[in-house]
């Protein structure tokens, strides 16, 4: 997993890198869904069965948000 920092413009815009747009099929004018998890933000391309559905399923399968977060951090140490 690639992790990078990006600056938000004065108008609040954030540019997704071209590699990310290509990988996820986000064309010019495309949309994404953003979830504010309190201590993290998740960005998902629109149309991938819906962000709320994806997050709900992942949280349910992990028996809650806490266990899911711990599992992700254990497998992705760059996120800590």
PDB file of C-alpha atoms in Angstrom:
ATOM      1  CA  UNK A   1       0.000   0.000   0.000  1.00  0.00           C
ATOM      2  CA  UNK A   2       1.346   3.407  -0.948  1.00  0.00           C
ATOM      3  CA  UNK A   3       1.047   6.206   1.584  1.00  0.00           C
ATOM      4  CA  UNK A   4       1.780   9.822   0.681  1.00  0.00           C
ATOM      5  CA  UNK A   5       0.980  13.306   1.911  1.00  0.00           C
ATOM      6  CA  UNK A   6      -0.844  15.869  -0.210  1.00  0.00           C
ATOM      7  CA  UNK A   7      -1.629  19.511   0.418  1.00  0.00           C
ATOM      8  CA  UNK A   8      -5.190  20.835   0.431  1.00  0.00           C
ATOM      9  CA  UNK A   9      -5.564  24.097  -1.522  1.00  0.00           C
ATOM     10  CA  UNK A  10      -6.949  27.324  -0.061  1.00  0.00           C
ATOM     11  CA  UNK A  11     -10.290  26.485  -1.645  1.00  0.00           C
ATOM     12  CA  UNK A  12     -10.296  23.046   0.027  1.00  0.00           C
ATOM     13  CA  UNK A  13      -9.408  21.031  -3.077  1.00  0.00           C
ATOM     14  CA  UNK A  14      -7.232  17.938  -3.021  1.00  0.00           C
ATOM     15  CA  UNK A  15      -5.774  16.515  -6.225  1.00  0.00           C
ATOM     16  CA  UNK A  16      -5.652  12.743  -6.569  1.00  0.00           C
ATOM     17  CA  UNK A  17      -2.407  11.562  -8.186  1.00  0.00           C
ATOM     18  CA  UNK A  18      -2.702  10.317 -11.752  1.00  0.00           C
ATOM     19  CA  UNK A  19      -1.571   6.812 -10.718  1.00  0.00           C
ATOM     20  CA  UNK A  20      -4.444   6.603  -8.252  1.00  0.00           C
ATOM     21  CA  UNK A  21      -6.992   7.917 -10.748  1.00  0.00           C
ATOM     22  CA  UNK A  22      -5.856   5.396 -13.347  1.00  0.00           C
ATOM     23  CA  UNK A  23      -5.845   2.482 -10.916  1.00  0.00           C
ATOM     24  CA  UNK A  24      -9.372   3.194  -9.710  1.00  0.00           C
ATOM     25  CA  UNK A  25     -10.808   4.364 -13.036  1.00  0.00           C
ATOM     26  CA  UNK A  26     -11.591   7.897 -11.891  1.00  0.00           C
ATOM     27  CA  UNK A  27     -11.962  10.051 -14.996  1.00  0.00           C
ATOM     28  CA  UNK A  28     -12.069  13.850 -15.172  1.00  0.00           C
ATOM     29  CA  UNK A  29     -15.238  14.970 -13.430  1.00  0.00           C
ATOM     30  CA  UNK A  30     -15.511  11.602 -11.662  1.00  0.00           C
ATOM     31  CA  UNK A  31     -16.807  11.410  -8.113  1.00  0.00           C
ATOM     32  CA  UNK A  32     -15.637   9.820  -4.892  1.00  0.00           C
ATOM     33  CA  UNK A  33     -17.301   9.166  -1.558  1.00  0.00           C
ATOM     34  CA  UNK A  34     -15.600  10.288   1.646  1.00  0.00           C
ATOM     35  CA  UNK A  35     -16.207   8.804   5.081  1.00  0.00           C
ATOM     36  CA  UNK A  36     -15.086  10.644   8.212  1.00  0.00           C
ATOM     37  CA  UNK A  37     -14.359   7.904  10.755  1.00  0.00           C
ATOM     38  CA  UNK A  38     -13.413  10.333  13.497  1.00  0.00           C
ATOM     39  CA  UNK A  39      -9.694   9.627  13.482  1.00  0.00           C
ATOM     40  CA  UNK A  40      -9.372   8.799   9.785  1.00  0.00           C
ATOM     41  CA  UNK A  41     -10.826   9.709   6.409  1.00  0.00           C
ATOM     42  CA  UNK A  42     -11.561   7.077   3.762  1.00  0.00           C
ATOM     43  CA  UNK A  43     -11.917   7.985   0.078  1.00  0.00           C
ATOM     44  CA  UNK A  44     -13.602   5.470  -2.253  1.00  0.00           C
ATOM     45  CA  UNK A  45     -14.568   5.865  -5.908  1.00  0.00           C
ATOM     46  CA  UNK A  46     -18.342   6.249  -6.275  1.00  0.00           C
ATOM     47  CA  UNK A  47     -20.160   3.279  -7.686  1.00  0.00           C
ATOM     48  CA  UNK A  48     -18.246   0.478  -6.006  1.00  0.00           C
ATOM     49  CA  UNK A  49     -21.384  -0.892  -4.288  1.00  0.00           C
ATOM     50  CA  UNK A  50     -21.475   2.218  -2.126  1.00  0.00           C
ATOM     51  CA  UNK A  51     -19.068   3.318   0.572  1.00  0.00           C
ATOM     52  CA  UNK A  52     -21.547   2.936   3.412  1.00  0.00           C
ATOM     53  CA  UNK A  53     -22.216  -0.646   2.375  1.00  0.00           C
ATOM     54  CA  UNK A  54     -18.516  -1.482   2.033  1.00  0.00           C
ATOM     55  CA  UNK A  55     -17.641  -0.002   5.428  1.00  0.00           C
ATOM     56  CA  UNK A  56     -20.616  -1.595   7.153  1.00  0.00           C
ATOM     57  CA  UNK A  57     -19.690  -4.997   5.764  1.00  0.00           C
ATOM     58  CA  UNK A  58     -16.011  -4.665   6.772  1.00  0.00           C
ATOM     59  CA  UNK A  59     -16.930  -3.496  10.291  1.00  0.00           C
ATOM     60  CA  UNK A  60     -19.478  -6.291  10.721  1.00  0.00           C
ATOM     61  CA  UNK A  61     -17.042  -8.957   9.509  1.00  0.00           C
ATOM     62  CA  UNK A  62     -14.436  -7.690  11.997  1.00  0.00           C
ATOM     63  CA  UNK A  63     -16.913  -7.673  14.932  1.00  0.00           C
ATOM     64  CA  UNK A  64     -16.720  -3.884  15.277  1.00  0.00           C
ATOM     65  CA  UNK A  65     -14.706  -0.830  14.282  1.00  0.00           C
ATOM     66  CA  UNK A  66     -12.065  -1.276  17.018  1.00  0.00           C
ATOM     67  CA  UNK A  67     -11.092  -4.798  15.970  1.00  0.00           C
ATOM     68  CA  UNK A  68     -11.100  -3.740  12.312  1.00  0.00           C
ATOM     69  CA  UNK A  69      -8.815  -0.771  13.014  1.00  0.00           C
ATOM     70  CA  UNK A  70      -6.415  -2.955  15.022  1.00  0.00           C
ATOM     71  CA  UNK A  71      -6.348  -5.555  12.254  1.00  0.00           C
ATOM     72  CA  UNK A  72      -5.577  -2.924   9.621  1.00  0.00           C
ATOM     73  CA  UNK A  73      -2.821  -1.327  11.706  1.00  0.00           C
ATOM     74  CA  UNK A  74      -1.285  -4.756  12.372  1.00  0.00           C
ATOM     75  CA  UNK A  75      -1.186  -5.538   8.653  1.00  0.00           C
ATOM     76  CA  UNK A  76      -0.251  -2.003   7.527  1.00  0.00           C
ATOM     77  CA  UNK A  77       2.271  -0.518  10.015  1.00  0.00           C
ATOM     78  CA  UNK A  78       2.607   2.613   7.841  1.00  0.00           C
ATOM     79  CA  UNK A  79      -0.852   3.634   9.054  1.00  0.00           C
ATOM     80  CA  UNK A  80       0.181   4.064  12.701  1.00  0.00           C
TER      81      UNK A  80
END
